[in-house]
Short mmCIF file of C-alpha atoms and ligand atoms in Angstrom, two decimals:
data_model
loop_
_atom_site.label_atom_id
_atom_site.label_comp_id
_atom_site.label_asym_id
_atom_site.label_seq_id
_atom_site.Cartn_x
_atom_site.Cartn_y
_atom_site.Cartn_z
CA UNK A 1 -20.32 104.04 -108.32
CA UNK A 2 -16.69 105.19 -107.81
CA UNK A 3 -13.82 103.15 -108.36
CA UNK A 4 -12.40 101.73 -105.48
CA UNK A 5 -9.12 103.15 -104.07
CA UNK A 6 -6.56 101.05 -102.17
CA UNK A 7 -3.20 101.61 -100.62
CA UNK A 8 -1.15 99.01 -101.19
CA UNK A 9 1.84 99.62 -98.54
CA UNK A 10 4.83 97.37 -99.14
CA UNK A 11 7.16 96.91 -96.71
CA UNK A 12 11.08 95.20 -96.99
CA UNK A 13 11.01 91.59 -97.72
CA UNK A 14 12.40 89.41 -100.33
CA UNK A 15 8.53 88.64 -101.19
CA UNK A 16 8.32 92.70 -102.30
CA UNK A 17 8.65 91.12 -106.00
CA UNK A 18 4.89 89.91 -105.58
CA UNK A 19 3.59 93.14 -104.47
CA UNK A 20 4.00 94.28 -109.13
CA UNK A 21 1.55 91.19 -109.15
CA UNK A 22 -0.98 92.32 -106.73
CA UNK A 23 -0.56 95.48 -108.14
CA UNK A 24 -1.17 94.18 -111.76
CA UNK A 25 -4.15 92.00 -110.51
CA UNK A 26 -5.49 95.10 -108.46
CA UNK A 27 -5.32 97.37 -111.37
CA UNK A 28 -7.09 94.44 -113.76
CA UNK A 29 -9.80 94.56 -111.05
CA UNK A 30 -10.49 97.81 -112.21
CA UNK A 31 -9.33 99.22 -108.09
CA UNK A 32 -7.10 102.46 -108.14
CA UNK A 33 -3.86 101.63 -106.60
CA UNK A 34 -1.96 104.21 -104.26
CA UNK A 35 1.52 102.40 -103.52
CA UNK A 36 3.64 103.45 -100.41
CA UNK A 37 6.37 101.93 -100.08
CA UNK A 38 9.21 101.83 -97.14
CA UNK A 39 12.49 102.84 -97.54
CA UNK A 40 13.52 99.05 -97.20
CA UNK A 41 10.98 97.93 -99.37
CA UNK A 42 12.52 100.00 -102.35
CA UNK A 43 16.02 98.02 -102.29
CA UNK A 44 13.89 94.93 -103.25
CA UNK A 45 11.81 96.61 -106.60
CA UNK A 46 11.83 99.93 -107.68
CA UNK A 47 9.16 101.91 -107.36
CA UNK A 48 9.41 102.35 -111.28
CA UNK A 49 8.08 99.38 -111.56
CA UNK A 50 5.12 99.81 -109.13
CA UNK A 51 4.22 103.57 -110.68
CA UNK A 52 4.46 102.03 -114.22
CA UNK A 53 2.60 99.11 -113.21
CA UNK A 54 -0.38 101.21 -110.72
CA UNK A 55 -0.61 103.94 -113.49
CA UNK A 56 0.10 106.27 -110.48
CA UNK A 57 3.40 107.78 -108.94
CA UNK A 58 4.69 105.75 -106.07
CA UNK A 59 4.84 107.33 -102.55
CA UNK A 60 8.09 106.28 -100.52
CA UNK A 61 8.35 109.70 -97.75
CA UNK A 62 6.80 112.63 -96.58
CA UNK A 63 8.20 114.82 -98.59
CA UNK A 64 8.26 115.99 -102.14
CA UNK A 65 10.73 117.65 -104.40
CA UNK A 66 8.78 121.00 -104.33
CA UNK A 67 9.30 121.81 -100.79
CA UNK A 68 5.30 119.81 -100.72
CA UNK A 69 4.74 117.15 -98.21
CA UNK A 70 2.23 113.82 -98.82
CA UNK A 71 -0.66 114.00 -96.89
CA UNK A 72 -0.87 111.32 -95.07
CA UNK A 73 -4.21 112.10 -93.50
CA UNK A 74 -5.67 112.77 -96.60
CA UNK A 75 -4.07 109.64 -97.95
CA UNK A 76 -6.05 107.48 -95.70
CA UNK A 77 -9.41 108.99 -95.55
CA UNK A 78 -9.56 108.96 -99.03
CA UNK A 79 -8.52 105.21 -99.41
CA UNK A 80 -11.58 102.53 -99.97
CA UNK A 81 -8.78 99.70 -97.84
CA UNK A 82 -5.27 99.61 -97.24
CA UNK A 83 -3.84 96.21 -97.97
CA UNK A 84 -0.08 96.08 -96.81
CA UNK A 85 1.54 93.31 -98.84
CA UNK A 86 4.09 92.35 -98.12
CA UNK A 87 4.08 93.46 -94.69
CA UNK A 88 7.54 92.57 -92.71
CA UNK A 89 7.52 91.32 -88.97
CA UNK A 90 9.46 94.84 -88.25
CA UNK A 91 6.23 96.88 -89.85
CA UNK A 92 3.71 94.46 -87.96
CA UNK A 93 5.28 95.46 -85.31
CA UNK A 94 5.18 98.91 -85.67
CA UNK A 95 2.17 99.07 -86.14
CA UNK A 96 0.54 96.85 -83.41
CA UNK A 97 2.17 99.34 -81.61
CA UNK A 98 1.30 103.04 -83.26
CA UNK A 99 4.40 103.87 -84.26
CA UNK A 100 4.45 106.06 -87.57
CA UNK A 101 8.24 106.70 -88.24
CA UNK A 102 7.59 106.55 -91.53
CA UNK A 103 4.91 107.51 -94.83
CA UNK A 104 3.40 103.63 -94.65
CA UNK A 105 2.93 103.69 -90.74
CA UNK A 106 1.67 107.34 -90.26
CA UNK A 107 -1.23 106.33 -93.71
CA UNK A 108 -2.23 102.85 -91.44
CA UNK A 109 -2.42 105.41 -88.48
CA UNK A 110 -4.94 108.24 -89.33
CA UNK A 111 -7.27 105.43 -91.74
CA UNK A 112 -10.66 105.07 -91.43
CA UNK A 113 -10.86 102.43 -93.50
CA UNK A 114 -10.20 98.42 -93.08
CA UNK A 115 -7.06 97.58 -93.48
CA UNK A 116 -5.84 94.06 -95.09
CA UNK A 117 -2.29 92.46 -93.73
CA UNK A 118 -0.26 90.04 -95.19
CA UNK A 119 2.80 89.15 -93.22
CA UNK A 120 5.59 87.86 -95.00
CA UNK A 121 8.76 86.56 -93.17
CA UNK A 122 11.25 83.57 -92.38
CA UNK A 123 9.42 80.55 -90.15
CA UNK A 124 10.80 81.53 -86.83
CA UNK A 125 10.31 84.96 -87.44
CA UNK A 126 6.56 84.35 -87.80
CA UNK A 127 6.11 81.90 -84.86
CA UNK A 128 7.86 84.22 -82.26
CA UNK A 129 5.89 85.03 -79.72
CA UNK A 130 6.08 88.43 -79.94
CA UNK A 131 4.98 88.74 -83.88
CA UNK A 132 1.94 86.54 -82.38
CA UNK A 133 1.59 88.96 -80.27
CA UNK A 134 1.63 91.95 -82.63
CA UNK A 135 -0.49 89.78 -84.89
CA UNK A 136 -3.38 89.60 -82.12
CA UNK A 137 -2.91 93.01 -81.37
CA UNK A 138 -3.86 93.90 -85.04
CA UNK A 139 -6.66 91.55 -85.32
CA UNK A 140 -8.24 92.94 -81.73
CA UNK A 141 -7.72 96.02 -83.46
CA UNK A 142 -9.77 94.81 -86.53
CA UNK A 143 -7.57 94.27 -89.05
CA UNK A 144 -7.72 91.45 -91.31
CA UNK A 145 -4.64 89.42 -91.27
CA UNK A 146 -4.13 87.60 -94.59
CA UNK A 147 -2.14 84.76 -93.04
CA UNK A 148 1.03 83.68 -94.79
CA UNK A 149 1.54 80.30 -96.64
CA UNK A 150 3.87 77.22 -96.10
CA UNK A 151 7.03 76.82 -98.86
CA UNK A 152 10.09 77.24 -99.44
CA UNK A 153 11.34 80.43 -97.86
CA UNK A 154 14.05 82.63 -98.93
CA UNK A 155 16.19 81.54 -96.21
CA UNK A 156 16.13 78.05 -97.69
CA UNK A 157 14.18 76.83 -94.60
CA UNK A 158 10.51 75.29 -94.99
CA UNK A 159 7.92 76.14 -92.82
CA UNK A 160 4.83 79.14 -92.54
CA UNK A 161 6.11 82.73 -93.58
CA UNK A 162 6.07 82.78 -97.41
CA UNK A 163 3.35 86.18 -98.40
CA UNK A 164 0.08 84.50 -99.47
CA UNK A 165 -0.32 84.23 -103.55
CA UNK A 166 -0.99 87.58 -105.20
CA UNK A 167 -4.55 85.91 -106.26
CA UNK A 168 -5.74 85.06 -102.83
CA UNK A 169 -4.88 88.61 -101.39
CA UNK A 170 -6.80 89.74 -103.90
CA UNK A 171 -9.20 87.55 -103.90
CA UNK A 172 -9.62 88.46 -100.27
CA UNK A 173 -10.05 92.10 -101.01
CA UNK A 174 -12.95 91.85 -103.37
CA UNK A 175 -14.95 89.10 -101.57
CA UNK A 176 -14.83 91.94 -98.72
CA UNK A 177 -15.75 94.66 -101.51
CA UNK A 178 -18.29 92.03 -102.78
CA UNK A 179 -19.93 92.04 -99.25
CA UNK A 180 -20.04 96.06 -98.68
CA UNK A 181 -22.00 96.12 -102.00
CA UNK A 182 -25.20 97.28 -101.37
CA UNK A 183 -27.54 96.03 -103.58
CA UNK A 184 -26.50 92.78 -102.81
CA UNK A 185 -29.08 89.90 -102.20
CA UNK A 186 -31.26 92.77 -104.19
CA UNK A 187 -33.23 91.07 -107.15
CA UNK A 188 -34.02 93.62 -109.39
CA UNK A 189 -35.54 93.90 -113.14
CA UNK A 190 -34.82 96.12 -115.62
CA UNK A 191 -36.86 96.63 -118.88
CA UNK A 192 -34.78 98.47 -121.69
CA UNK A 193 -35.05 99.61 -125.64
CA UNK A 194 -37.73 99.90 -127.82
CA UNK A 195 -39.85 97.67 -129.61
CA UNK A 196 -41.25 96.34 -132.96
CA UNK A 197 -44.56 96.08 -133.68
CA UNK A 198 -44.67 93.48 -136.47
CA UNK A 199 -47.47 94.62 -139.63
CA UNK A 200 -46.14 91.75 -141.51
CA UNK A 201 -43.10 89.15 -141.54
CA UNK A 202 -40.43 92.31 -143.16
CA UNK A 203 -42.15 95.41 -141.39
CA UNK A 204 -42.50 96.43 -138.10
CA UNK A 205 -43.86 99.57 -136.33
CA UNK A 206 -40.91 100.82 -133.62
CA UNK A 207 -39.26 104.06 -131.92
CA UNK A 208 -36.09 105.43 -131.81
CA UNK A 209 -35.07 104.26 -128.15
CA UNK A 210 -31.55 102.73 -127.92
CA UNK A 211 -31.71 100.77 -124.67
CA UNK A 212 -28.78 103.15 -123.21
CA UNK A 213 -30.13 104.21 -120.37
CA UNK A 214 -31.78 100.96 -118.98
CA UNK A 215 -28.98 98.87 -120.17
CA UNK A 216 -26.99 101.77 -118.11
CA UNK A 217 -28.85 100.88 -115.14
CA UNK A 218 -28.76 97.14 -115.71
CA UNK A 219 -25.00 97.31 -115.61
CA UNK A 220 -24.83 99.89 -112.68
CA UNK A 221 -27.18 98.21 -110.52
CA UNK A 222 -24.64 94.81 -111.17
CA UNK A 223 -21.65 96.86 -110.56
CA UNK A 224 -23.34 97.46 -106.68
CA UNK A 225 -24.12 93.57 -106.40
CA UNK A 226 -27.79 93.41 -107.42
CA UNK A 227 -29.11 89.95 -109.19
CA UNK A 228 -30.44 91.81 -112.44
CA UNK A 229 -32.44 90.74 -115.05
CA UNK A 230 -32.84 92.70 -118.08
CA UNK A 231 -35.94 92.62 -120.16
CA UNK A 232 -34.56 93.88 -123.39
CA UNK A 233 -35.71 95.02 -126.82
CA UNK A 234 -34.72 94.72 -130.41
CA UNK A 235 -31.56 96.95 -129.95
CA UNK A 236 -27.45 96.21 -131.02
CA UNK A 237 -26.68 97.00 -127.62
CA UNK A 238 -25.80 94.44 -124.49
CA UNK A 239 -25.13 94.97 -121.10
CA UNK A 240 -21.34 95.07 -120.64
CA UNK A 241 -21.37 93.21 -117.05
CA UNK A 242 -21.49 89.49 -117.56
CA UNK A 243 -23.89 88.80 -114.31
CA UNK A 244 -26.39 90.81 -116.47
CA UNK A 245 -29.06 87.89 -117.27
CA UNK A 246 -30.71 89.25 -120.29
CA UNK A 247 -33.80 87.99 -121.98
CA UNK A 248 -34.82 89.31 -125.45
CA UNK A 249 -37.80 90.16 -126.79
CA UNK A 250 -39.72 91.91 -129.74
CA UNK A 251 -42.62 93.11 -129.26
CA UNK A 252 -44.80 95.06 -126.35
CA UNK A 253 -46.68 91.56 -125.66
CA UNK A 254 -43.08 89.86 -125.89
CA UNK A 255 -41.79 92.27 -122.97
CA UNK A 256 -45.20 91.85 -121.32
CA UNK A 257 -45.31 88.36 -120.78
CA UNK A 258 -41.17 88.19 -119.70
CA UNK A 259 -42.27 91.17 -117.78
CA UNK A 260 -45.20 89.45 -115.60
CA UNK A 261 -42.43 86.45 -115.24
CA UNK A 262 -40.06 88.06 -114.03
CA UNK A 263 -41.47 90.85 -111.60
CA UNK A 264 -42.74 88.33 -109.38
CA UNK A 265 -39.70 87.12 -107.91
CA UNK A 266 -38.23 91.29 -108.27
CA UNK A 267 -37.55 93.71 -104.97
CA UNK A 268 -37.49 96.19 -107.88
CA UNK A 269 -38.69 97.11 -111.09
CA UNK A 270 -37.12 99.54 -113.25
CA UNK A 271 -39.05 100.23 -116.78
CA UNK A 272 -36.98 102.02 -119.04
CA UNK A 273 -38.47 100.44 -121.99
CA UNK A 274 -40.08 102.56 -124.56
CA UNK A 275 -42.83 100.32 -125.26
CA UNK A 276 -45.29 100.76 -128.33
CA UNK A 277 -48.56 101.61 -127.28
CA UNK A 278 -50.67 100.43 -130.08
CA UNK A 279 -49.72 97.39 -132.04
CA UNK A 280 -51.20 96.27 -135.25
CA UNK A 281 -55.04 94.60 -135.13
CA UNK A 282 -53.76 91.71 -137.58
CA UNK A 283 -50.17 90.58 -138.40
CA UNK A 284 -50.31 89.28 -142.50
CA UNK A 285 -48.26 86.17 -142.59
CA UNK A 286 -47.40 86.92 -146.12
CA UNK A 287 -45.03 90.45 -147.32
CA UNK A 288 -47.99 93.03 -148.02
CA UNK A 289 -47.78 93.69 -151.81
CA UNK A 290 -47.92 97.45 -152.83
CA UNK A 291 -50.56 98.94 -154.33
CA UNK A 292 -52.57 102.02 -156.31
CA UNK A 293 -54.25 103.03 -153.15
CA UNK A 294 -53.55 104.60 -149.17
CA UNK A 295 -52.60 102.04 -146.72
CA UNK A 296 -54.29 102.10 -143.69
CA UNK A 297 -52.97 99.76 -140.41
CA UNK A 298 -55.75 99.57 -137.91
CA UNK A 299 -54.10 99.68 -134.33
CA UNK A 300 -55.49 98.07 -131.03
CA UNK A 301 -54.11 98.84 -127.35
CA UNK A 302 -51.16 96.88 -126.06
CA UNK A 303 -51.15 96.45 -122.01
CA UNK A 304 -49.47 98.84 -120.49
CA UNK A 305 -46.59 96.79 -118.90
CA UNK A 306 -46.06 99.48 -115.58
CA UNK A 307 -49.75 99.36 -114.71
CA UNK A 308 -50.33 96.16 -114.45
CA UNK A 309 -47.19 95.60 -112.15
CA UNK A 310 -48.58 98.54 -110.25
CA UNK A 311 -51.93 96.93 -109.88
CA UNK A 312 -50.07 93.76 -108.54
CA UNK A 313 -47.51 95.58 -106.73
CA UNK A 314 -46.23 93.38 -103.30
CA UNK A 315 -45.64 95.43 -100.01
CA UNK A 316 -42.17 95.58 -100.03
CA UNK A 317 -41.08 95.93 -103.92
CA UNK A 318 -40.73 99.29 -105.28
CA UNK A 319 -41.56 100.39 -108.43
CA UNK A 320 -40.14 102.48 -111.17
CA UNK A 321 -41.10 104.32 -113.99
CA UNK A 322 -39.77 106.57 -117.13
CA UNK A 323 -41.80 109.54 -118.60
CA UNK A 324 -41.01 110.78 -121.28
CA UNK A 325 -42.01 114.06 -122.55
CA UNK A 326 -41.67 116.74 -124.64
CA UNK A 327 -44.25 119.46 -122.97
CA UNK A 328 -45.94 120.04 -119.61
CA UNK A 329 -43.48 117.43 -118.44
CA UNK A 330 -44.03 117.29 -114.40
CA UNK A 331 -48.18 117.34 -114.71
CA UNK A 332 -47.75 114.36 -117.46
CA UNK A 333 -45.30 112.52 -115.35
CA UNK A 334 -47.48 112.93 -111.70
CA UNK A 335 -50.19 111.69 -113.62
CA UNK A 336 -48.22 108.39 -115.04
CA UNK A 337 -47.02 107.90 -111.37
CA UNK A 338 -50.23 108.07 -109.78
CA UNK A 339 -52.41 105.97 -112.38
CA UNK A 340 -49.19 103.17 -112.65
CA UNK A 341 -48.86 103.08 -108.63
CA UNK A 342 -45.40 104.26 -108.89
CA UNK A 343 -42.70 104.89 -106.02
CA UNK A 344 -41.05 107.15 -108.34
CA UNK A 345 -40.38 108.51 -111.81
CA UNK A 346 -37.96 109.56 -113.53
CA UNK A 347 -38.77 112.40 -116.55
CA UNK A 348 -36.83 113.36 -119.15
CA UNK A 349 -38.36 116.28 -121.10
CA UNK A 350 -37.02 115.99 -125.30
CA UNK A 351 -36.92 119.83 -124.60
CA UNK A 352 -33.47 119.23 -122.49
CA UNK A 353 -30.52 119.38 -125.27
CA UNK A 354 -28.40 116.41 -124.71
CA UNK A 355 -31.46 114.22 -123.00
CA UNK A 356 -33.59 111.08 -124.50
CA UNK A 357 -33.24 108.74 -126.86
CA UNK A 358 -29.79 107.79 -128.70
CA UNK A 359 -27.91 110.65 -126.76
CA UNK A 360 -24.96 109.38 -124.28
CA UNK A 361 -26.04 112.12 -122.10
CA UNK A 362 -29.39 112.50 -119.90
CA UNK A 363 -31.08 114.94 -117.77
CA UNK A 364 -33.52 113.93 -115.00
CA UNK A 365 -35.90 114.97 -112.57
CA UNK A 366 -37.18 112.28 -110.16
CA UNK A 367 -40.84 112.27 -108.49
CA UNK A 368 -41.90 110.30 -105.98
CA UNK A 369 -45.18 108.98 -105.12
CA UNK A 370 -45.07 112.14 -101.60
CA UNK A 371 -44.92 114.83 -104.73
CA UNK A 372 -40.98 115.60 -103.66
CA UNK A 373 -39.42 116.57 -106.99
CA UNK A 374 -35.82 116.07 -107.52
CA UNK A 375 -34.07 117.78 -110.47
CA UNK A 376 -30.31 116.63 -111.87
CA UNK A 377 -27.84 118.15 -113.69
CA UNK A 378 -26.74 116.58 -117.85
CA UNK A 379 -24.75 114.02 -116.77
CA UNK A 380 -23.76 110.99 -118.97
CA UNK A 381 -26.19 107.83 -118.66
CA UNK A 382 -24.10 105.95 -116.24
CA UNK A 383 -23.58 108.33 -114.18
CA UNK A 384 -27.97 108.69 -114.38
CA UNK A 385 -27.85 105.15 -113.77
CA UNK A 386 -25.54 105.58 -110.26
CA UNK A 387 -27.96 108.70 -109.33
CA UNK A 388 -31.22 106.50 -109.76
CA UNK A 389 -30.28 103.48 -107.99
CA UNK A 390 -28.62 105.88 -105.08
CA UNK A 391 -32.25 107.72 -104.99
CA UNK A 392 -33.80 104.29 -104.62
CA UNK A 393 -31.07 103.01 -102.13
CA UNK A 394 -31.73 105.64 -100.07
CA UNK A 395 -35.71 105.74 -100.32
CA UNK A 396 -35.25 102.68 -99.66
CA UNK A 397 -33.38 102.89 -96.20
CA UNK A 398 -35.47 106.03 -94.97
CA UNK A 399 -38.50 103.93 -95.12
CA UNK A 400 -36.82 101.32 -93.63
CA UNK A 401 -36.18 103.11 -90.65
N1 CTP B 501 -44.76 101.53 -120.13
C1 CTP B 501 -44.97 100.17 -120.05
N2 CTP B 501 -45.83 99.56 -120.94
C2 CTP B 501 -46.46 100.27 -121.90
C3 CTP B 501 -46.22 101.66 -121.99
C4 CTP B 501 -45.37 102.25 -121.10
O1 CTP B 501 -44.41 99.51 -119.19
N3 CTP B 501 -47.26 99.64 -122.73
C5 CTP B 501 -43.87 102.15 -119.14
C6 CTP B 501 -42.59 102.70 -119.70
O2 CTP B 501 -41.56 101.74 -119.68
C7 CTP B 501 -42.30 103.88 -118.78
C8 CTP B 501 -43.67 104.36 -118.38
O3 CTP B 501 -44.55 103.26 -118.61
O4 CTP B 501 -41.62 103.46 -117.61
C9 CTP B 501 -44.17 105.55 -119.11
O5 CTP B 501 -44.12 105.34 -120.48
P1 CTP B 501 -44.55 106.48 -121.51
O6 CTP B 501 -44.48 105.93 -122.90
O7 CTP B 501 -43.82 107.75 -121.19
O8 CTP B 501 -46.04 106.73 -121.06
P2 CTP B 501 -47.42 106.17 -121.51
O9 CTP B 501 -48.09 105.68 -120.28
O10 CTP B 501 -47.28 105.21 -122.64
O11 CTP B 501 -48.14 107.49 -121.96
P3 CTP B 501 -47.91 108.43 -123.27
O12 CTP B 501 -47.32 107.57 -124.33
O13 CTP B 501 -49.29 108.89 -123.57
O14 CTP B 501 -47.00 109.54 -122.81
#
């Protein structure tokens, strides 16, 4: 998922001071920040300190020193939300009423997307009925109005008017970004890494998968508001996003039985695991001494995790599997889609430089369960991760239709 981008327009007020906080808390949030700024608005802070502070130069007119101009259609179609903070009774106004007279105004004007207000302003200034007014007008028009606090105001008077703190307006912006997420509500497990077959209590039989790419997904699938659970094995890696619940586990019966748990309450499964198929007959309890002759470890079956989620597979819960090959990669993977029940799969052929196991990178095609085959360009995990959950998003919504 893209970053979020947001305009943060600041207007004149004595309150302009908070808008290098918002900024700061914005840019902590991990949200681009675009500041415009008024002509007024710059005799209160400098728009050094919002450029250093937004990692971004600071917009103030039209136009630019190379005879360039700022777009300031572009500007707002490109923008996620426009927060104006602090915004002064004289640009509430202006805007209630569609005037663009300057860079701020004409951005609010041609933008599609929601906009955030929070007036700032002396007490009387506030309750006059014509900033009520302009207030109504903005809210009929749907923008959110971020209502100002009670304080101490500039003017020395008490009353309503002081900007809201920099962590509620912000707060306010991601609970709506929360919201828009759309894997929210979406329970979804995620099986990732390899694992070890134990022969005895110092040696194991394992594979070279890292856990990248489901712990990829895990984190991705957070980032867009889904309740994840991660299944994972015996790797050094962790999911980076804290909402990640992660259970570990060792071996293919390990990741079975959290498996089985956990599937049941799942919209979606993701298995990204590379899990052992054969595990060893008998585990000694004891280290296995060496000796003069061969040594032989007699293998039996381990349950193939997929299939039996296929064969229990609910109405509404999709399914998803990996396949991972290294020759007649699309036959193999129909065949694992079909056989596990499968909505889709996702194949990754070792022939592709730069895709499978320890690599940052992958390349994948996906198949679904109609035959439709899907093919991506090397791209690192995450941005795998971001192109899986948008095929399932939209498979999703299509059949939902
Ligand atoms: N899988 C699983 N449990 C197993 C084996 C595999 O859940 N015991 C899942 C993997 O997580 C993956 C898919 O099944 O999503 C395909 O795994 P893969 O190892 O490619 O296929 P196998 O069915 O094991 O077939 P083969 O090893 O012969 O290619």
């Amino acid at each position: 998922m893209e970053r979020k981008k947001v305009i943060l327009g600041v207007s004149g007020s004595i309150s302009a001071y908070k808008s290098a906080l918002i900024t700061r808390l914005l840019v902590k949030n991990e949200i681009d920040v675009q500041v415009i700024m008024t002509e007024d608005a710059c005799k209160f802070i400098t728009p050094l300190t919002l450029s250093t502070l937004s990692k971004n130069e600071v917009l103030t007119s039209f136009d630019r020193e190379n005879g360039l101009w700022n777009n300031h259609v572009h500007l707002g179609i490109n923008a996620n939300a426009i927060l104006i903070a602090p915004a002064s009774a004289n640009t509430i106004a202006k805007i209630a009423n569609g005037l663009c007279d300057n860079l701020l105004t004409a951005v609010y004007l041609s933008a599609r997307c929601p906009v955030f207000v929070a007036p700032a302003m002396d007490h009387d200034m506030w309750l006059h009925p014509a900033t009520q007014r302009n207030i109504k007008t903005l809210e009929k028009d749907g923008v959110h109005i971020i209502p100002p606090e009670s304080g101490e105001l500039a003017s020395g008077l008490i009353g309503e008017g002081r900007l809201a703190e920099p962590e509620n307006i912000v707060n306010q912006l991601n609970v709506f970004f929360e919201n828009e997420k759309p894997l929210r509500g979406k329970k979804i497990m995620i099986t990732a890494g390899p694992t070890y077959e134990p022969i005895d209590p110092v040696r194991f039989i394992g594979n070279h998968s890292s856990g990248k790419m489901g712990i990829a997904l895990a984190d991705y699938a957070a980032k867009l508001g889904a309740d994840v659970q991660l299944v994972l094995g015996p790797t050094h890696l962790r999911p980076k996003n804290e909402s990640v619940k992660v259970e570990n586990v060792q071996s293919a019966h390990g990741m079975l039985r959290a498996s089985l748990h956990y599937a049941e309450k799942s919209d979606w499964c993701i298995m990204a695991a590379a899990v052992s198929d054969y595990t060893p007959q008998e585990v000694s309890k004891i280290k296995i001494k060496k000796k003069e002759s061969e040594f032989t470890v007699d293998m039996k079956k381990t349950t193939d995790i997929l299939a039996e989620l296929g064969k229990t597979k609910k109405a509404n819960q999709m399914l998803i599997g990996f396949a991972l090959e290294t020759n007649d990669e699309v036959e193999h993977a129909k065949k694992k889609l079909v056989k596990k029940n499968l909505d889709f799969i996702v194949l990754n052929s070792l022939k592709d430089k730069g895709a499978g196991f320890g690599h940052d990178t992958n390349k994948i095609t996906i198949i679904n369960k109609e035959g439709n085959k899907k093919p991506y360009e090397l791209k690192s995990k995450w941005d795998v991760a971001g192109d899986i959950l948008q095929y399932a998003i939209e498979r999703e919504k299509t059949q939902n239709e």
